[in-house]
């Protein structure tokens, strides 16, 4: 167990719908990362938050948004879902400060299936 | 931003042989280079990491080397075993910023 909790583990929804994925980082970790992994693909970086603020952004679609709350948990919102959004979405957390990086721990992922 | 390239995309070795996976990065400010192993259907897990003030690090059968001048780093697995079969990802990060991952290497260790 990495200490990073993602819910739900599985999600099946229809095209056009909106879903929210939730991530609770390890205790004490300030950074939260979101990654998308499509079938047989690598880890595509979506967005990073550090202590409540957006720190870095990848090729995240405009239909996707995220936020990190004061208690440091994070949510990834996916709207107007398309079949191509079906993927495994990972959240990772690290202690990482602005000057130093540390190991990132991954959650088990949320498998999203859009039908 | 950072760009990480990883080669090869697939690697097949005989049990007991060595495996080498190579990565290059573009941002000279990157100073942290972890390697992750992802087994089928599971989350990526860190197997070894190296910082820019170190040229080599070893942990049992796994070693990582870093060449800052050339901006490349490599993972070396010796005496490979069937349980080493997985997808391996390299990554680079700097200044508390995002981890950028390579595209992954599917390693298959054959009996």
Coordinates of C-alpha atoms in Angstrom, one line a residue:
Chain A
X1 CA 0.0 0.0 0.0
X2 CA 1.5 3.3 -1.1
X3 CA -0.6 5.5 1.2
X4 CA -2.2 7.2 -1.8
X5 CA -5.9 6.5 -2.0
X6 CA -7.9 6.9 -5.2
X7 CA -11.7 6.6 -5.5
X8 CA -13.5 5.1 -7.2
X9 CA -11.4 2.2 -8.5
X10 CA -13.7 1.6 -11.5
X11 CA -16.1 3.9 -13.2
X12 CA -18.3 3.3 -16.2
X13 CA -20.2 6.2 -17.7
X14 CA -21.8 7.3 -21.0
X15 CA -20.5 9.7 -23.5
X16 CA -21.3 13.3 -22.7
X17 CA -21.3 12.8 -19.0
X18 CA -19.2 14.3 -16.3
X19 CA -17.3 12.4 -13.6
X20 CA -15.1 13.3 -10.6
X21 CA -12.1 11.3 -9.6
X22 CA -10.7 11.7 -6.1
X23 CA -7.2 11.4 -4.6
X24 CA -6.0 11.5 -1.1
X25 CA -2.2 11.9 -0.9
X26 CA 0.1 10.3 1.6
X27 CA 0.1 12.0 4.9
X28 CA 2.5 15.0 4.8
X29 CA 2.9 15.0 1.0
X30 CA 2.3 18.4 -0.5
X31 CA 2.4 17.7 -4.2
X32 CA -0.3 15.8 -6.1
X33 CA 0.1 14.7 -9.7
X34 CA -2.5 13.4 -12.1
X35 CA -1.6 11.1 -15.0
X36 CA -3.6 9.4 -17.8
X37 CA -2.6 6.0 -19.0
X38 CA -4.5 4.7 -22.1
X39 CA -4.3 1.1 -23.1
X40 CA -0.6 0.1 -23.8
X41 CA 0.4 3.7 -23.4
X42 CA 2.8 5.5 -21.2
X43 CA 2.0 7.9 -18.4
X44 CA 0.7 11.2 -19.8
X45 CA 1.1 14.0 -17.4
X46 CA -2.1 16.1 -16.9
X47 CA -1.5 18.5 -14.0
X48 CA 0.4 19.0 -10.7
X49 CA -0.7 20.8 -7.6
X50 CA 1.6 21.9 -4.8
X51 CA 0.1 22.9 -1.4
X52 CA -3.2 23.9 -3.0
X53 CA -1.8 25.8 -6.0
X54 CA -1.4 24.6 -9.6
X55 CA 2.3 24.1 -10.2
X56 CA 2.5 22.6 -13.7
X57 CA 0.2 21.7 -16.5
X58 CA 0.6 19.1 -19.2
X59 CA -1.6 18.4 -22.2
X60 CA -4.7 18.5 -20.2
X61 CA -7.9 19.0 -22.3
X62 CA -10.1 22.0 -21.6
X63 CA -12.9 19.6 -20.7
X64 CA -10.7 18.4 -17.8
X65 CA -10.1 20.4 -14.7
X66 CA -8.6 19.7 -11.3
X67 CA -8.1 21.3 -7.9
X68 CA -6.4 20.6 -4.6
X69 CA -8.3 21.4 -1.4
X70 CA -7.0 22.8 1.9
X71 CA -6.8 19.3 3.3
X72 CA -4.5 18.5 0.3
X73 CA -6.8 16.0 -1.3
X74 CA -7.4 16.5 -5.0
X75 CA -10.2 16.0 -7.5
X76 CA -10.0 15.6 -11.2
X77 CA -13.1 16.5 -13.1
X78 CA -13.7 15.2 -16.6
X79 CA -16.7 16.5 -18.5
X80 CA -18.3 16.0 -21.9
X81 CA -16.7 12.6 -21.9
X82 CA -15.8 10.9 -25.1
X83 CA -14.9 7.3 -25.9
X84 CA -11.3 8.3 -26.2
X85 CA -11.2 9.4 -22.6
X86 CA -11.4 5.8 -21.5
X87 CA -8.2 5.1 -19.6
X88 CA -6.5 4.5 -16.3
X89 CA -6.1 7.7 -14.3
X90 CA -3.4 7.7 -11.7
X91 CA -2.8 10.1 -8.9
X92 CA 0.6 10.4 -7.3
X93 CA 1.9 12.3 -4.4
X94 CA 5.3 13.4 -3.1
X95 CA 6.6 15.6 -0.4
X96 CA 8.6 17.6 -3.0
X97 CA 9.5 21.2 -2.2
X98 CA 10.1 24.0 -4.7
X99 CA 13.8 23.3 -4.4
X100 CA 13.9 19.5 -4.2
X101 CA 12.1 16.6 -5.6
X102 CA 11.3 13.4 -3.8
X103 CA 9.9 10.0 -4.6
X104 CA 6.4 10.1 -6.0
X105 CA 4.0 7.4 -4.7
X106 CA 1.2 6.3 -7.0
X107 CA -2.4 5.3 -6.1
X108 CA -4.0 2.2 -7.5
X109 CA -5.6 4.3 -10.2
X110 CA -9.2 4.8 -11.4
X111 CA -10.2 2.8 -14.5
X112 CA -12.6 5.0 -16.5
X113 CA -14.7 3.3 -19.2
X114 CA -16.8 5.6 -21.4
X115 CA -19.5 3.7 -23.3
Chain B
X1 CA 9.3 22.1 -20.7
X2 CA 11.1 18.8 -20.1
X3 CA 11.1 16.1 -22.7
X4 CA 12.2 12.5 -21.8
X5 CA 12.9 9.9 -24.5
X6 CA 13.2 6.3 -23.6
X7 CA 14.7 3.3 -25.6
X8 CA 14.0 0.6 -26.4
X9 CA 10.2 0.4 -26.3
X10 CA 10.4 -3.4 -26.0
X11 CA 13.3 -5.6 -24.7
X12 CA 13.5 -9.3 -24.6
X13 CA 16.3 -11.1 -22.8
X14 CA 17.1 -14.6 -21.6
X15 CA 16.9 -15.3 -17.9
X16 CA 20.2 -14.5 -16.3
X17 CA 21.3 -12.0 -19.0
X18 CA 21.5 -8.3 -18.4
X19 CA 19.1 -5.6 -19.5
X20 CA 19.8 -2.0 -20.2
X21 CA 17.2 0.8 -20.7
X22 CA 18.3 4.2 -21.8
X23 CA 16.7 7.6 -21.4
X24 CA 17.6 11.1 -22.4
X25 CA 16.2 14.4 -21.1
X26 CA 16.1 17.9 -22.4
X27 CA 16.0 20.3 -19.4
X28 CA 19.4 20.9 -17.9
X29 CA 17.7 22.0 -14.7
X30 CA 16.4 18.5 -14.0
X31 CA 18.1 17.1 -11.0
X32 CA 16.1 14.0 -9.9
X33 CA 15.8 10.9 -12.0
X34 CA 13.6 8.0 -10.7
X35 CA 12.8 4.7 -12.4
X36 CA 9.5 3.0 -11.9
X37 CA 8.3 -0.6 -12.6
X38 CA 4.7 -1.2 -13.5
X39 CA 3.4 -4.7 -13.5
X40 CA 0.3 -5.5 -15.6
X41 CA -2.8 -3.8 -14.1
X42 CA -0.9 -2.3 -11.2
X43 CA 0.4 1.1 -10.2
X44 CA 4.0 2.2 -11.0
X45 CA 6.4 1.7 -8.1
X46 CA 9.7 3.2 -7.6
X47 CA 12.7 0.8 -7.9
X48 CA 15.6 3.2 -7.8
X49 CA 16.4 6.9 -8.2
X50 CA 19.4 9.1 -8.6
X51 CA 20.1 12.8 -8.1
X52 CA 22.3 14.9 -10.3
X53 CA 25.1 15.1 -7.7
X54 CA 25.7 11.4 -8.1
X55 CA 27.0 9.5 -11.2
X56 CA 25.9 6.0 -10.3
X57 CA 23.8 4.2 -7.8
X58 CA 23.4 0.5 -7.2
X59 CA 20.8 -1.6 -5.3
X60 CA 21.5 -5.3 -5.5
X61 CA 20.8 -6.3 -9.2
X62 CA 19.7 -2.9 -10.2
X63 CA 21.9 0.1 -11.0
X64 CA 21.4 3.5 -12.5
X65 CA 24.0 5.7 -14.2
X66 CA 23.7 9.4 -15.0
X67 CA 25.7 11.5 -17.4
X68 CA 24.7 15.1 -16.8
X69 CA 26.8 16.5 -19.6
X70 CA 25.1 14.3 -22.2
X71 CA 21.8 14.5 -20.4
X72 CA 21.2 10.8 -20.4
X73 CA 20.7 8.1 -17.7
X74 CA 20.3 4.4 -17.9
X75 CA 18.9 1.5 -15.9
X76 CA 20.9 -1.7 -15.7
X77 CA 19.4 -5.0 -14.4
X78 CA 21.8 -7.9 -14.0
X79 CA 21.0 -11.6 -13.7
X80 CA 17.4 -11.0 -14.9
X81 CA 14.6 -13.2 -13.5
X82 CA 11.1 -13.8 -14.8
X83 CA 9.7 -11.6 -12.1
X84 CA 11.6 -8.7 -13.7
X85 CA 9.2 -8.8 -16.6
X86 CA 7.2 -5.6 -16.5
X87 CA 7.1 -2.1 -18.0
X88 CA 9.8 0.2 -16.8
X89 CA 9.5 4.0 -16.9
X90 CA 12.2 6.6 -16.5
X91 CA 11.4 10.1 -15.3
X92 CA 13.0 13.4 -14.8
X93 CA 12.1 16.3 -12.5
X94 CA 13.7 19.5 -11.2
X95 CA 12.9 22.2 -8.7
X96 CA 9.9 20.6 -7.2
X97 CA 8.2 20.5 -10.6
X98 CA 6.4 17.8 -12.4
X99 CA 7.8 14.4 -13.0
X100 CA 8.0 13.9 -16.8
X101 CA 8.0 10.2 -17.8
X102 CA 9.5 8.4 -20.7
X103 CA 7.2 6.3 -22.9
X104 CA 8.1 3.0 -21.1
X105 CA 10.0 -0.2 -22.0
X106 CA 8.2 -3.5 -22.0
X107 CA 10.8 -5.9 -20.6
X108 CA 10.3 -9.6 -21.1
X109 CA 12.5 -12.1 -19.5
X110 CA 12.3 -15.5 -21.2
X111 CA 13.1 -18.8 -19.6

